[in-house]
mmCIF file of C-alpha atoms in Angstrom:
data_model
loop_
_atom_site.group_PDB
_atom_site.id
_atom_site.type_symbol
_atom_site.label_atom_id
_atom_site.label_comp_id
_atom_site.label_asym_id
_atom_site.label_seq_id
_atom_site.Cartn_x
_atom_site.Cartn_y
_atom_site.Cartn_z
ATOM 1 C CA UNK A 1 -30.474 -35.670 -40.172
ATOM 2 C CA UNK A 2 -28.040 -32.156 -40.731
ATOM 3 C CA UNK A 3 -24.868 -32.880 -39.191
ATOM 4 C CA UNK A 4 -22.718 -35.832 -38.002
ATOM 5 C CA UNK A 5 -20.217 -35.335 -35.135
ATOM 6 C CA UNK A 6 -17.284 -37.735 -34.768
ATOM 7 C CA UNK A 7 -15.153 -38.241 -31.666
ATOM 8 C CA UNK A 8 -11.656 -40.487 -31.805
ATOM 9 C CA UNK A 9 -9.962 -41.514 -28.611
ATOM 10 C CA UNK A 10 -6.640 -42.569 -29.473
ATOM 11 C CA UNK A 11 -4.291 -44.949 -28.117
ATOM 12 C CA UNK A 12 -1.269 -47.070 -28.749
ATOM 13 C CA UNK A 13 -2.615 -50.332 -29.409
ATOM 14 C CA UNK A 14 -6.331 -49.050 -30.768
ATOM 15 C CA UNK A 15 -8.864 -46.170 -31.269
ATOM 16 C CA UNK A 16 -12.326 -45.820 -30.535
ATOM 17 C CA UNK A 17 -14.733 -44.316 -32.738
ATOM 18 C CA UNK A 18 -18.133 -42.560 -31.965
ATOM 19 C CA UNK A 19 -20.252 -40.707 -34.735
ATOM 20 C CA UNK A 20 -23.436 -39.152 -33.562
ATOM 21 C CA UNK A 21 -26.010 -37.175 -35.105
ATOM 22 C CA UNK A 22 -26.759 -33.710 -34.370
ATOM 23 C CA UNK A 23 -29.727 -34.660 -32.508
ATOM 24 C CA UNK A 24 -27.614 -36.960 -30.514
ATOM 25 C CA UNK A 25 -28.519 -40.750 -31.670
ATOM 26 C CA UNK A 26 -25.325 -42.845 -31.780
ATOM 27 C CA UNK A 27 -24.544 -43.686 -35.712
ATOM 28 C CA UNK A 28 -21.573 -45.616 -35.104
ATOM 29 C CA UNK A 29 -19.514 -47.143 -32.332
ATOM 30 C CA UNK A 30 -16.291 -48.779 -33.084
ATOM 31 C CA UNK A 31 -12.798 -49.807 -31.753
ATOM 32 C CA UNK A 32 -10.476 -49.996 -34.297
ATOM 33 C CA UNK A 33 -6.707 -51.176 -34.531
ATOM 34 C CA UNK A 34 -4.169 -48.894 -34.802
ATOM 35 C CA UNK A 35 -3.323 -48.952 -38.600
ATOM 36 C CA UNK A 36 -4.323 -46.793 -41.602
ATOM 37 C CA UNK A 37 -6.464 -49.323 -43.072
ATOM 38 C CA UNK A 38 -8.832 -49.628 -40.032
ATOM 39 C CA UNK A 39 -8.896 -45.980 -39.881
ATOM 40 C CA UNK A 40 -9.486 -45.584 -43.377
ATOM 41 C CA UNK A 41 -12.657 -48.156 -43.194
ATOM 42 C CA UNK A 42 -13.802 -46.182 -39.914
ATOM 43 C CA UNK A 43 -13.589 -42.803 -42.129
ATOM 44 C CA UNK A 44 -15.474 -44.430 -45.195
ATOM 45 C CA UNK A 45 -18.264 -45.796 -42.889
ATOM 46 C CA UNK A 46 -18.707 -42.902 -41.119
ATOM 47 C CA UNK A 47 -18.985 -40.964 -44.680
ATOM 48 C CA UNK A 48 -21.548 -43.549 -45.704
ATOM 49 C CA UNK A 49 -23.784 -43.141 -42.671
ATOM 50 C CA UNK A 50 -23.441 -39.210 -43.249
ATOM 51 C CA UNK A 51 -24.986 -39.340 -46.579
ATOM 52 C CA UNK A 52 -23.756 -36.072 -47.450
ATOM 53 C CA UNK A 53 -24.453 -34.490 -44.496
ATOM 54 C CA UNK A 54 -21.586 -32.176 -43.158
ATOM 55 C CA UNK A 55 -19.484 -34.213 -41.080
ATOM 56 C CA UNK A 56 -16.956 -32.675 -38.135
ATOM 57 C CA UNK A 57 -14.223 -34.930 -37.021
ATOM 58 C CA UNK A 58 -12.605 -34.353 -33.371
ATOM 59 C CA UNK A 59 -9.525 -36.188 -32.031
ATOM 60 C CA UNK A 60 -7.561 -36.248 -28.784
ATOM 61 C CA UNK A 61 -4.477 -35.708 -30.223
ATOM 62 C CA UNK A 62 -2.098 -33.354 -32.390
ATOM 63 C CA UNK A 63 0.081 -35.856 -33.948
ATOM 64 C CA UNK A 64 0.876 -39.447 -35.167
ATOM 65 C CA UNK A 65 -0.989 -41.614 -37.892
ATOM 66 C CA UNK A 66 -4.762 -41.070 -36.906
ATOM 67 C CA UNK A 67 -4.242 -37.168 -37.190
ATOM 68 C CA UNK A 68 -2.661 -37.249 -40.586
ATOM 69 C CA UNK A 69 -5.540 -39.465 -41.910
ATOM 70 C CA UNK A 70 -8.132 -36.912 -40.428
ATOM 71 C CA UNK A 71 -5.992 -33.595 -41.678
ATOM 72 C CA UNK A 72 -4.826 -34.991 -45.055
ATOM 73 C CA UNK A 73 -6.668 -36.462 -48.366
ATOM 74 C CA UNK A 74 -8.757 -39.076 -46.193
ATOM 75 C CA UNK A 75 -11.279 -36.235 -45.079
ATOM 76 C CA UNK A 76 -10.166 -33.102 -47.654
ATOM 77 C CA UNK A 77 -13.848 -31.471 -47.179
ATOM 78 C CA UNK A 78 -14.409 -32.189 -43.206
ATOM 79 C CA UNK A 79 -13.379 -29.639 -40.732
ATOM 80 C CA UNK A 80 -11.495 -31.295 -37.621
ATOM 81 C CA UNK A 81 -10.769 -30.295 -34.141
ATOM 82 C CA UNK A 82 -8.052 -31.298 -31.479
#
């Protein structure tokens, strides 16, 4: 596995995260509540699954709590796209 791609579908009450390896195999698919601890757990689980591989995060919004987590200290070395 060389890279992990993660997409976050944001919602008011919950979000859905999907992580895939570059070859297309799903590593994680999870619905999470719209709160920081749940999002931090998702981030941690993805980074654990990536096992040192580069992770690229994509999120479907440009503001709000999820965006702050993905552009702040939670994933400081991972690129993010919107």
